[in-house]
Amino acid sequence: MNHQNNFALVYLVTHKEYTSGRISESIQKLFLEKKPSRDSSFTIYFIFNNFFHFDTSELSELVPKDISHKIRFHFLKIDSKDDGYSSRGKSEAISNLGLSAGPNALFFGAVNFMKKLPHDYFLILETDVLPLKKYWLDGLGSFSKSNNFLIAGSTYKGLNLYCSETKWEHINGVAIYQNNKLLHNLIKSVKINLIKKIAEKRMRA
């Protein structure tokens, strides 16, 4: 197999997604129902919101050996006040990362973890992602090599979006990221602006 060290996969997982079986179902759909690559293998990182005891081999064995060159597990230490999620109705005063504090904290923590790793690009995956055709990883790898971008993903289709060269209000997590200083400075500014926005909302409340 041809190991693609320049392109890594980053799987964001919560404790709840593991215990509910969602991560196992997701691996099945991503790597078994649609063959990801003709002849390439990748380093795969499973990044969890917090540490808990479980047999990591259970997940490792679900991923086809011809796809996984290496599988690594990393556990963040997200504070309980920043590890929740509410789509509406609850006070944002609980966390300075807003109603989507848990997903936000997991995203920021995962991107920061990737900063010092030797991959030119990484693809963030979540448990609700579905590939549309086989050899989808080959297609994403070819796209990365032939295009100049910092973040490549779907277009945000929600409301209340403000973006400029220095201030982004929303990033769709599932995307390909170029792992360089420019990206990490951008993500840092996104986090700062998010915290500032939540603080301003509290002051107006």
CSV table of C-alpha atoms in Angstrom, one decimal:
chain,number,residue,atom,x,y,z
A,1,MET,CA,0.0,0.0,0.0
A,2,ASN,CA,1.1,3.6,-0.7
A,3,HIS,CA,1.1,5.5,2.6
A,4,GLN,CA,-0.1,9.1,2.3
A,5,ASN,CA,1.8,10.7,5.2
A,6,ASN,CA,1.0,14.2,3.9
A,7,PHE,CA,-2.7,13.6,4.3
A,8,ALA,CA,-4.2,12.5,7.6
A,9,LEU,CA,-7.7,11.7,8.9
A,10,VAL,CA,-9.0,13.3,12.1
A,11,TYR,CA,-12.1,11.7,13.6
A,12,LEU,CA,-13.8,13.8,16.2
A,13,VAL,CA,-15.6,11.6,18.8
A,14,THR,CA,-17.4,12.1,22.0
A,15,HIS,CA,-17.8,9.6,24.9
A,16,LYS,CA,-21.6,9.5,24.1
A,17,GLU,CA,-20.9,8.7,20.5
A,18,TYR,CA,-18.7,5.8,21.5
A,19,THR,CA,-21.1,4.3,24.1
A,20,SER,CA,-24.1,4.7,21.8
A,21,GLY,CA,-22.4,2.8,19.0
A,22,ARG,CA,-22.5,5.8,16.6
A,23,ILE,CA,-18.8,5.8,16.0
A,24,SER,CA,-18.9,2.0,15.1
A,25,GLU,CA,-21.7,2.6,12.7
A,26,SER,CA,-19.9,5.6,11.2
A,27,ILE,CA,-16.7,3.6,10.6
A,28,GLN,CA,-18.8,0.9,8.8
A,29,LYS,CA,-20.4,3.5,6.5
A,30,LEU,CA,-17.2,5.4,5.8
A,31,PHE,CA,-14.7,2.6,5.3
A,32,LEU,CA,-16.6,-0.5,4.4
A,33,GLU,CA,-19.7,0.4,2.5
A,34,LYS,CA,-17.8,2.7,0.1
A,35,LYS,CA,-14.1,1.7,-0.5
A,36,PRO,CA,-12.1,4.8,0.4
A,37,SER,CA,-9.0,4.2,-1.7
A,38,ARG,CA,-7.6,2.0,-4.5
A,39,ASP,CA,-4.2,1.5,-3.0
A,40,SER,CA,-3.4,4.2,-0.4
A,41,SER,CA,-3.2,4.0,3.4
A,42,PHE,CA,-3.5,6.9,5.9
A,43,THR,CA,-2.7,7.8,9.5
A,44,ILE,CA,-6.0,8.1,11.4
A,45,TYR,CA,-6.4,10.0,14.6
A,46,PHE,CA,-9.4,9.4,16.8
A,47,ILE,CA,-9.7,12.5,19.1
A,48,PHE,CA,-12.1,12.3,22.0
A,49,ASN,CA,-13.5,15.1,24.1
A,50,ASN,CA,-12.3,13.5,27.3
A,51,PHE,CA,-10.4,10.4,28.6
A,52,PHE,CA,-12.3,7.3,29.6
A,53,HIS,CA,-11.3,3.6,29.8
A,54,PHE,CA,-12.1,1.4,26.8
A,55,ASP,CA,-10.5,-1.1,24.6
A,56,THR,CA,-9.1,0.9,21.7
A,57,SER,CA,-8.5,-2.2,19.7
A,58,GLU,CA,-12.3,-2.5,19.3
A,59,LEU,CA,-12.2,0.6,17.1
A,60,SER,CA,-8.9,-0.1,15.5
A,61,GLU,CA,-10.1,-3.5,14.3
A,62,LEU,CA,-13.2,-2.0,12.6
A,63,VAL,CA,-11.0,0.1,10.2
A,64,PRO,CA,-9.8,-2.0,7.3
A,65,LYS,CA,-6.0,-2.7,7.6
A,66,ASP,CA,-5.4,-1.6,4.0
A,67,ILE,CA,-6.7,1.9,4.8
A,68,SER,CA,-5.1,2.4,8.2
A,69,HIS,CA,-1.3,2.8,8.1
A,70,LYS,CA,-1.4,3.9,11.7
A,71,ILE,CA,-4.2,4.6,14.2
A,72,ARG,CA,-3.7,7.0,17.1
A,73,PHE,CA,-6.0,7.9,20.0
A,74,HIS,CA,-5.9,11.2,21.7
A,75,PHE,CA,-8.0,12.4,24.6
A,76,LEU,CA,-8.6,16.1,25.2
A,77,LYS,CA,-9.4,17.4,28.7
A,78,ILE,CA,-12.4,19.6,28.0
A,79,ASP,CA,-13.9,21.1,31.2
A,80,SER,CA,-17.4,20.0,32.0
A,81,LYS,CA,-18.8,23.5,31.6
A,82,ASP,CA,-17.4,23.6,28.0
A,83,ASP,CA,-18.6,20.1,27.1
A,84,GLY,CA,-22.3,20.6,26.5
A,85,TYR,CA,-24.5,21.3,23.5
A,86,SER,CA,-27.9,23.0,23.2
A,87,SER,CA,-29.5,24.0,19.9
A,88,ARG,CA,-31.7,26.5,21.6
A,89,GLY,CA,-33.2,27.8,24.8
A,90,LYS,CA,-30.4,27.5,27.3
A,91,SER,CA,-28.3,30.3,28.6
A,92,GLU,CA,-24.9,30.8,26.9
A,93,ALA,CA,-23.5,32.0,30.3
A,94,ILE,CA,-22.6,28.4,31.1
A,95,SER,CA,-19.6,28.5,28.7
A,96,ASN,CA,-17.8,31.3,26.9
A,97,LEU,CA,-17.9,29.0,23.8
A,98,GLY,CA,-21.7,29.4,23.4
A,99,LEU,CA,-24.6,26.9,23.1
A,100,SER,CA,-22.4,24.6,20.9
A,101,ALA,CA,-19.6,24.7,23.5
A,102,GLY,CA,-18.9,20.9,23.3
A,103,PRO,CA,-18.5,20.6,19.6
A,104,ASN,CA,-16.6,23.9,19.5
A,105,ALA,CA,-14.2,22.8,22.2
A,106,LEU,CA,-13.6,19.5,20.5
A,107,PHE,CA,-12.9,21.2,17.2
A,108,PHE,CA,-10.5,23.8,18.6
A,109,GLY,CA,-8.7,21.1,20.6
A,110,ALA,CA,-8.4,18.8,17.7
A,111,VAL,CA,-7.0,21.4,15.3
A,112,ASN,CA,-4.5,22.6,18.0
A,113,PHE,CA,-3.4,18.9,18.5
A,114,MET,CA,-2.6,18.6,14.8
A,115,LYS,CA,-0.4,21.7,14.8
A,116,LYS,CA,2.9,19.9,15.5
A,117,LEU,CA,2.2,16.8,13.5
A,118,PRO,CA,4.0,16.1,10.2
A,119,HIS,CA,1.0,16.2,7.9
A,120,ASP,CA,0.5,18.8,5.2
A,121,TYR,CA,-3.2,18.3,5.2
A,122,PHE,CA,-5.8,16.7,7.5
A,123,LEU,CA,-9.4,15.9,6.9
A,124,ILE,CA,-11.8,16.3,9.9
A,125,LEU,CA,-14.5,13.7,10.1
A,126,GLU,CA,-17.6,13.5,12.3
A,127,THR,CA,-20.0,10.6,12.9
A,128,ASP,CA,-22.7,11.9,10.6
A,129,VAL,CA,-20.5,12.1,7.5
A,130,LEU,CA,-21.4,9.8,4.6
A,131,PRO,CA,-19.3,9.3,1.4
A,132,LEU,CA,-21.2,9.5,-1.9
A,133,LYS,CA,-19.0,7.2,-4.0
A,134,LYS,CA,-16.1,4.8,-3.7
A,135,TYR,CA,-12.4,6.0,-3.7
A,136,TRP,CA,-13.5,9.2,-2.0
A,137,LEU,CA,-10.2,9.5,-0.2
A,138,ASP,CA,-8.3,9.3,-3.4
A,139,GLY,CA,-10.5,12.1,-4.8
A,140,LEU,CA,-9.9,14.3,-1.7
A,141,GLY,CA,-6.1,13.6,-1.9
A,142,SER,CA,-6.0,14.6,-5.5
A,143,PHE,CA,-8.0,17.7,-4.8
A,144,SER,CA,-5.5,18.8,-2.1
A,145,LYS,CA,-2.5,18.3,-4.4
A,146,SER,CA,-4.0,20.2,-7.3
A,147,ASN,CA,-5.6,23.2,-5.6
A,148,ASN,CA,-4.4,26.1,-3.5
A,149,PHE,CA,-6.5,26.5,-0.4
A,150,LEU,CA,-6.4,26.9,3.4
A,151,ILE,CA,-9.7,25.2,4.2
A,152,ALA,CA,-11.8,23.2,1.7
A,153,GLY,CA,-15.3,22.1,2.7
A,154,SER,CA,-19.0,22.7,2.2
A,155,THR,CA,-20.5,26.2,2.1
A,156,TYR,CA,-22.2,27.4,5.3
A,157,LYS,CA,-25.9,27.6,4.7
A,158,GLY,CA,-27.1,29.0,8.0
A,159,LEU,CA,-28.0,32.5,9.0
A,160,ASN,CA,-26.3,35.4,10.8
A,161,LEU,CA,-22.9,34.9,9.2
A,162,TYR,CA,-20.3,37.6,9.1
A,163,CYS,CA,-16.9,37.0,7.6
A,164,SER,CA,-14.0,39.2,6.6
A,165,GLU,CA,-10.3,38.5,6.1
A,166,THR,CA,-9.7,38.8,9.8
A,167,LYS,CA,-13.0,37.8,11.4
A,168,TRP,CA,-14.9,34.6,10.8
A,169,GLU,CA,-18.0,33.7,12.7
A,170,HIS,CA,-18.6,30.2,11.5
A,171,ILE,CA,-16.5,27.3,10.1
A,172,ASN,CA,-18.1,24.0,9.1
A,173,GLY,CA,-15.9,21.5,10.9
A,174,VAL,CA,-15.9,18.7,8.3
A,175,ALA,CA,-13.4,19.9,5.8
A,176,ILE,CA,-9.8,19.5,4.6
A,177,TYR,CA,-7.3,21.8,6.4
A,178,GLN,CA,-3.8,22.8,5.3
A,179,ASN,CA,-1.7,22.2,8.4
A,180,ASN,CA,0.3,25.4,8.5
A,181,LYS,CA,0.9,28.6,10.6
A,182,LEU,CA,-1.7,30.6,8.6
A,183,LEU,CA,-4.4,28.0,9.4
A,184,HIS,CA,-3.6,27.9,13.1
A,185,ASN,CA,-3.5,31.7,13.4
A,186,LEU,CA,-6.9,31.8,11.7
A,187,ILE,CA,-8.5,29.2,14.0
A,188,LYS,CA,-7.0,31.1,17.0
A,189,SER,CA,-8.7,34.3,15.8
A,190,VAL,CA,-12.0,32.5,15.2
A,191,LYS,CA,-12.0,31.3,18.8
A,192,ILE,CA,-11.1,34.7,20.1
A,193,ASN,CA,-13.9,36.3,18.1
A,194,LEU,CA,-16.4,33.6,19.2
A,195,ILE,CA,-15.6,34.2,22.9
A,196,LYS,CA,-15.9,38.0,22.4
A,197,LYS,CA,-19.3,37.6,20.6
A,198,ILE,CA,-20.7,35.4,23.5
A,199,ALA,CA,-19.4,38.0,26.0
A,200,GLU,CA,-21.2,40.8,24.2
A,201,LYS,CA,-24.4,38.8,24.2
A,202,ARG,CA,-24.2,38.3,27.9
A,203,MET,CA,-23.7,42.0,28.4
A,204,ARG,CA,-26.8,42.8,26.4
A,205,ALA,CA,-28.9,40.2,28.2
